[in-house]
Amino acid sequence: MRTLFIAGNWKMNKTADEAVAFLSEIKDDLNAIEGIDIAVCPPALAIPAVSALLEGTKVGVGVQNMYFEESGAYTGELAPNMITPFCQYVILGHSERRQYFGETDEGVNKKINAALAHGLTPIVCCGESLEQNQSGETHAFVSSQIKGAFANMTGKEATKCVIAYEPIWAIGTGLTATVEQAGGIVGDTVRATVKEMFGDDVAQKVRIQYGGSVNEKNSAELMGHPEIDGALVGGASMKAAFVDLIKNAQ
Ligand code: PEP
């Protein structure tokens, strides 16, 4: 059985002080939730303070991006060993990074390998645009993203990753994929591609989240689908109702 995993992606929101103030309010409630893995992914500069605040709780910490090199002349980037003292997770290949910062499947592949080499759990994002969805290209596109991101990896490595299926048209728009749509793509495309690449045993172990306007009202239905193993949550993870979102998913 795959344990549900719900992670909050705060994107470029909250200073370190704001992050600590917000989490101080909800951390005991989050810590009391059983049977679900939970993480928050604040902006990088808030991470040391958030990590210290959450130490000893069940709430993990993730970073929203990472570079694959160990060190060097890469202005503005963070190396894996700068992250590992504070984080267990790293979000890789989020659609906003692909859209605004030119991330490619090839780069995501290098980052996944670097994250695993440093003991971080990658949350690997994939998902189609509205145009691709409407023109029936979802399966081919998402499958090609998975194949690119996990190219030349072993099944053992793939098992250590989490995948987040996030249709771009549902991110931050208030439009949520129906449970049938989301569960269908997660099962028939994402898990099916993992199976094609690494076999059924690996495919049954890999946790696949859904992301796209998940909130406290729809989390129960979405997480109730047998193929959906959790959520990557943007906007709703920065409100106190994040606790209800997770409780309802339970
Ligand atoms: C996200 O950023 O990964 C996301 C799913 O955002 P939202 O929940 O706000 O749609």
PDB file of C-alpha atoms in Angstrom, residues 17-147:
ATOM      1  CA  ASP A  17       9.341  35.532   9.442  1.00  0.00           C
ATOM      2  CA  GLU A  18       5.976  35.027   7.744  1.00  0.00           C
ATOM      3  CA  ALA A  19       6.731  31.351   7.159  1.00  0.00           C
ATOM      4  CA  VAL A  20       7.601  30.785  10.821  1.00  0.00           C
ATOM      5  CA  ALA A  21       4.546  32.729  12.017  1.00  0.00           C
ATOM      6  CA  PHE A  22       2.201  30.716   9.769  1.00  0.00           C
ATOM      7  CA  LEU A  23       3.671  27.325  10.615  1.00  0.00           C
ATOM      8  CA  SER A  24       3.752  28.109  14.329  1.00  0.00           C
ATOM      9  CA  GLU A  25      -0.053  28.337  14.106  1.00  0.00           C
ATOM     10  CA  ILE A  26      -0.627  25.013  12.342  1.00  0.00           C
ATOM     11  CA  LYS A  27       2.351  22.796  13.142  1.00  0.00           C
ATOM     12  CA  ASP A  28       0.779  21.033  16.124  1.00  0.00           C
ATOM     13  CA  ASP A  29      -2.338  20.263  14.095  1.00  0.00           C
ATOM     14  CA  LEU A  30      -0.234  18.965  11.190  1.00  0.00           C
ATOM     15  CA  ASN A  31       1.874  16.912  13.563  1.00  0.00           C
ATOM     16  CA  ALA A  32      -1.222  15.265  15.024  1.00  0.00           C
ATOM     17  CA  ILE A  33      -2.395  13.906  11.648  1.00  0.00           C
ATOM     18  CA  GLU A  34      -1.636  10.217  11.308  1.00  0.00           C
ATOM     19  CA  GLY A  35      -1.240   7.989   8.299  1.00  0.00           C
ATOM     20  CA  ILE A  36      -0.260  10.675   5.773  1.00  0.00           C
ATOM     21  CA  ASP A  37       3.190  11.993   4.906  1.00  0.00           C
ATOM     22  CA  ILE A  38       3.273  15.798   4.926  1.00  0.00           C
ATOM     23  CA  ALA A  39       5.806  18.374   3.748  1.00  0.00           C
ATOM     24  CA  VAL A  40       6.048  22.095   3.114  1.00  0.00           C
ATOM     25  CA  CYS A  41       8.259  23.688   0.464  1.00  0.00           C
ATOM     26  CA  PRO A  42       8.885  27.332   1.365  1.00  0.00           C
ATOM     27  CA  PRO A  43      11.131  29.777  -0.537  1.00  0.00           C
ATOM     28  CA  ALA A  44      14.789  28.861  -0.017  1.00  0.00           C
ATOM     29  CA  LEU A  45      15.668  31.693   2.364  1.00  0.00           C
ATOM     30  CA  ALA A  46      12.885  30.648   4.746  1.00  0.00           C
ATOM     31  CA  ILE A  47      14.002  27.022   4.816  1.00  0.00           C
ATOM     32  CA  PRO A  48      16.580  27.098   7.643  1.00  0.00           C
ATOM     33  CA  ALA A  49      14.090  28.770  10.000  1.00  0.00           C
ATOM     34  CA  VAL A  50      11.250  26.467   8.927  1.00  0.00           C
ATOM     35  CA  SER A  51      13.441  23.399   9.299  1.00  0.00           C
ATOM     36  CA  ALA A  52      14.408  24.435  12.832  1.00  0.00           C
ATOM     37  CA  LEU A  53      10.762  25.078  13.738  1.00  0.00           C
ATOM     38  CA  LEU A  54       9.591  21.722  12.398  1.00  0.00           C
ATOM     39  CA  GLU A  55      12.400  19.652  13.872  1.00  0.00           C
ATOM     40  CA  GLY A  56      10.977  16.721  15.811  1.00  0.00           C
ATOM     41  CA  THR A  57       7.601  16.919  14.049  1.00  0.00           C
ATOM     42  CA  LYS A  58       6.346  14.658  11.300  1.00  0.00           C
ATOM     43  CA  VAL A  59       6.242  17.555   8.829  1.00  0.00           C
ATOM     44  CA  GLY A  60       9.014  17.339   6.249  1.00  0.00           C
ATOM     45  CA  VAL A  61      10.646  20.212   4.400  1.00  0.00           C
ATOM     46  CA  GLY A  62      11.316  20.532   0.684  1.00  0.00           C
ATOM     47  CA  VAL A  63      13.018  23.031  -1.580  1.00  0.00           C
ATOM     48  CA  GLN A  64      11.341  24.168  -4.809  1.00  0.00           C
ATOM     49  CA  ASN A  65      14.325  23.689  -7.112  1.00  0.00           C
ATOM     50  CA  MET A  66      17.968  22.663  -7.062  1.00  0.00           C
ATOM     51  CA  TYR A  67      20.936  22.615  -9.441  1.00  0.00           C
ATOM     52  CA  PHE A  68      22.630  19.346 -10.351  1.00  0.00           C
ATOM     53  CA  GLU A  69      26.268  20.439 -10.010  1.00  0.00           C
ATOM     54  CA  GLU A  70      28.080  20.144  -6.689  1.00  0.00           C
ATOM     55  CA  SER A  71      29.499  23.702  -6.686  1.00  0.00           C
ATOM     56  CA  GLY A  72      30.893  26.298  -9.055  1.00  0.00           C
ATOM     57  CA  ALA A  73      30.113  29.349 -11.144  1.00  0.00           C
ATOM     58  CA  TYR A  74      26.318  28.965 -11.364  1.00  0.00           C
ATOM     59  CA  THR A  75      25.032  32.319 -10.164  1.00  0.00           C
ATOM     60  CA  GLY A  76      21.780  32.119  -8.272  1.00  0.00           C
ATOM     61  CA  GLU A  77      21.655  28.331  -7.972  1.00  0.00           C
ATOM     62  CA  LEU A  78      21.602  26.028  -4.944  1.00  0.00           C
ATOM     63  CA  ALA A  79      23.749  22.881  -4.771  1.00  0.00           C
ATOM     64  CA  PRO A  80      22.441  19.635  -3.259  1.00  0.00           C
ATOM     65  CA  ASN A  81      24.759  19.756  -0.238  1.00  0.00           C
ATOM     66  CA  MET A  82      23.456  23.233   0.637  1.00  0.00           C
ATOM     67  CA  ILE A  83      19.966  21.752   0.836  1.00  0.00           C
ATOM     68  CA  THR A  84      20.476  18.437   2.618  1.00  0.00           C
ATOM     69  CA  PRO A  85      21.041  19.881   6.116  1.00  0.00           C
ATOM     70  CA  PHE A  86      17.482  21.273   6.024  1.00  0.00           C
ATOM     71  CA  CYS A  87      15.359  19.317   3.540  1.00  0.00           C
ATOM     72  CA  GLN A  88      14.195  15.808   2.729  1.00  0.00           C
ATOM     73  CA  TYR A  89      12.431  16.698  -0.537  1.00  0.00           C
ATOM     74  CA  VAL A  90      13.086  18.705  -3.683  1.00  0.00           C
ATOM     75  CA  ILE A  91      10.444  19.709  -6.247  1.00  0.00           C
ATOM     76  CA  LEU A  92      11.878  19.278  -9.753  1.00  0.00           C
ATOM     77  CA  GLY A  93      10.527  20.315 -13.143  1.00  0.00           C
ATOM     78  CA  HIS A  94       7.528  22.286 -11.889  1.00  0.00           C
ATOM     79  CA  SER A  95       5.617  23.695 -14.869  1.00  0.00           C
ATOM     80  CA  GLU A  96       6.411  27.246 -13.734  1.00  0.00           C
ATOM     81  CA  ARG A  97      10.123  26.446 -13.867  1.00  0.00           C
ATOM     82  CA  ARG A  98       9.657  24.919 -17.306  1.00  0.00           C
ATOM     83  CA  GLN A  99       7.602  27.897 -18.518  1.00  0.00           C
ATOM     84  CA  TYR A 100       9.545  30.836 -17.051  1.00  0.00           C
ATOM     85  CA  PHE A 101      13.048  29.437 -16.583  1.00  0.00           C
ATOM     86  CA  GLY A 102      13.447  27.108 -19.544  1.00  0.00           C
ATOM     87  CA  GLU A 103      13.713  23.822 -17.636  1.00  0.00           C
ATOM     88  CA  THR A 104      13.853  20.762 -19.866  1.00  0.00           C
ATOM     89  CA  ASP A 105      13.285  17.047 -19.299  1.00  0.00           C
ATOM     90  CA  GLU A 106      17.023  16.541 -19.793  1.00  0.00           C
ATOM     91  CA  GLY A 107      17.844  19.042 -17.039  1.00  0.00           C
ATOM     92  CA  VAL A 108      15.220  17.512 -14.769  1.00  0.00           C
ATOM     93  CA  ASN A 109      16.835  14.107 -15.346  1.00  0.00           C
ATOM     94  CA  LYS A 110      20.221  15.448 -14.197  1.00  0.00           C
ATOM     95  CA  LYS A 111      18.613  17.033 -11.152  1.00  0.00           C
ATOM     96  CA  ILE A 112      16.792  13.821 -10.186  1.00  0.00           C
ATOM     97  CA  ASN A 113      20.087  11.930 -10.309  1.00  0.00           C
ATOM     98  CA  ALA A 114      21.833  14.595  -8.209  1.00  0.00           C
ATOM     99  CA  ALA A 115      19.004  14.652  -5.666  1.00  0.00           C
ATOM    100  CA  LEU A 116      19.049  10.855  -5.270  1.00  0.00           C
ATOM    101  CA  ALA A 117      22.835  10.847  -4.942  1.00  0.00           C
ATOM    102  CA  HIS A 118      22.404  13.181  -1.973  1.00  0.00           C
ATOM    103  CA  GLY A 119      19.559  11.275  -0.346  1.00  0.00           C
ATOM    104  CA  LEU A 120      16.848  13.780  -1.252  1.00  0.00           C
ATOM    105  CA  THR A 121      13.429  12.595  -2.451  1.00  0.00           C
ATOM    106  CA  PRO A 122      12.598  14.287  -5.762  1.00  0.00           C
ATOM    107  CA  ILE A 123       9.011  15.334  -6.421  1.00  0.00           C
ATOM    108  CA  VAL A 124       9.082  15.197 -10.215  1.00  0.00           C
ATOM    109  CA  CYS A 125       6.403  17.304 -11.898  1.00  0.00           C
ATOM    110  CA  CYS A 126       4.717  16.654 -15.219  1.00  0.00           C
ATOM    111  CA  GLY A 127       1.552  17.893 -16.883  1.00  0.00           C
ATOM    112  CA  GLU A 128       0.069  19.176 -20.106  1.00  0.00           C
ATOM    113  CA  SER A 129      -1.076  22.641 -21.207  1.00  0.00           C
ATOM    114  CA  LEU A 130      -4.697  23.512 -21.978  1.00  0.00           C
ATOM    115  CA  GLU A 131      -3.980  23.404 -25.725  1.00  0.00           C
ATOM    116  CA  GLN A 132      -2.401  19.976 -25.452  1.00  0.00           C
ATOM    117  CA  ASN A 133      -5.303  18.783 -23.354  1.00  0.00           C
ATOM    118  CA  GLN A 134      -7.883  20.073 -25.799  1.00  0.00           C
ATOM    119  CA  SER A 135      -6.135  18.644 -28.816  1.00  0.00           C
ATOM    120  CA  GLY A 136      -5.907  15.178 -27.292  1.00  0.00           C
ATOM    121  CA  GLU A 137      -2.137  15.228 -26.759  1.00  0.00           C
ATOM    122  CA  THR A 138      -2.140  14.681 -22.994  1.00  0.00           C
ATOM    123  CA  HIS A 139      -1.134  11.041 -22.994  1.00  0.00           C
ATOM    124  CA  ALA A 140       1.706  11.410 -25.513  1.00  0.00           C
ATOM    125  CA  PHE A 141       3.076  14.587 -23.927  1.00  0.00           C
ATOM    126  CA  VAL A 142       2.968  13.493 -20.279  1.00  0.00           C
ATOM    127  CA  SER A 143       4.370  10.109 -21.161  1.00  0.00           C
ATOM    128  CA  SER A 144       7.271  11.756 -23.019  1.00  0.00           C
ATOM    129  CA  GLN A 145       7.965  13.977 -19.990  1.00  0.00           C
ATOM    130  CA  ILE A 146       8.203  10.906 -17.755  1.00  0.00           C
ATOM    131  CA  LYS A 147      10.425   9.088 -20.237  1.00  0.00           C
TER     132      LYS A 147
END
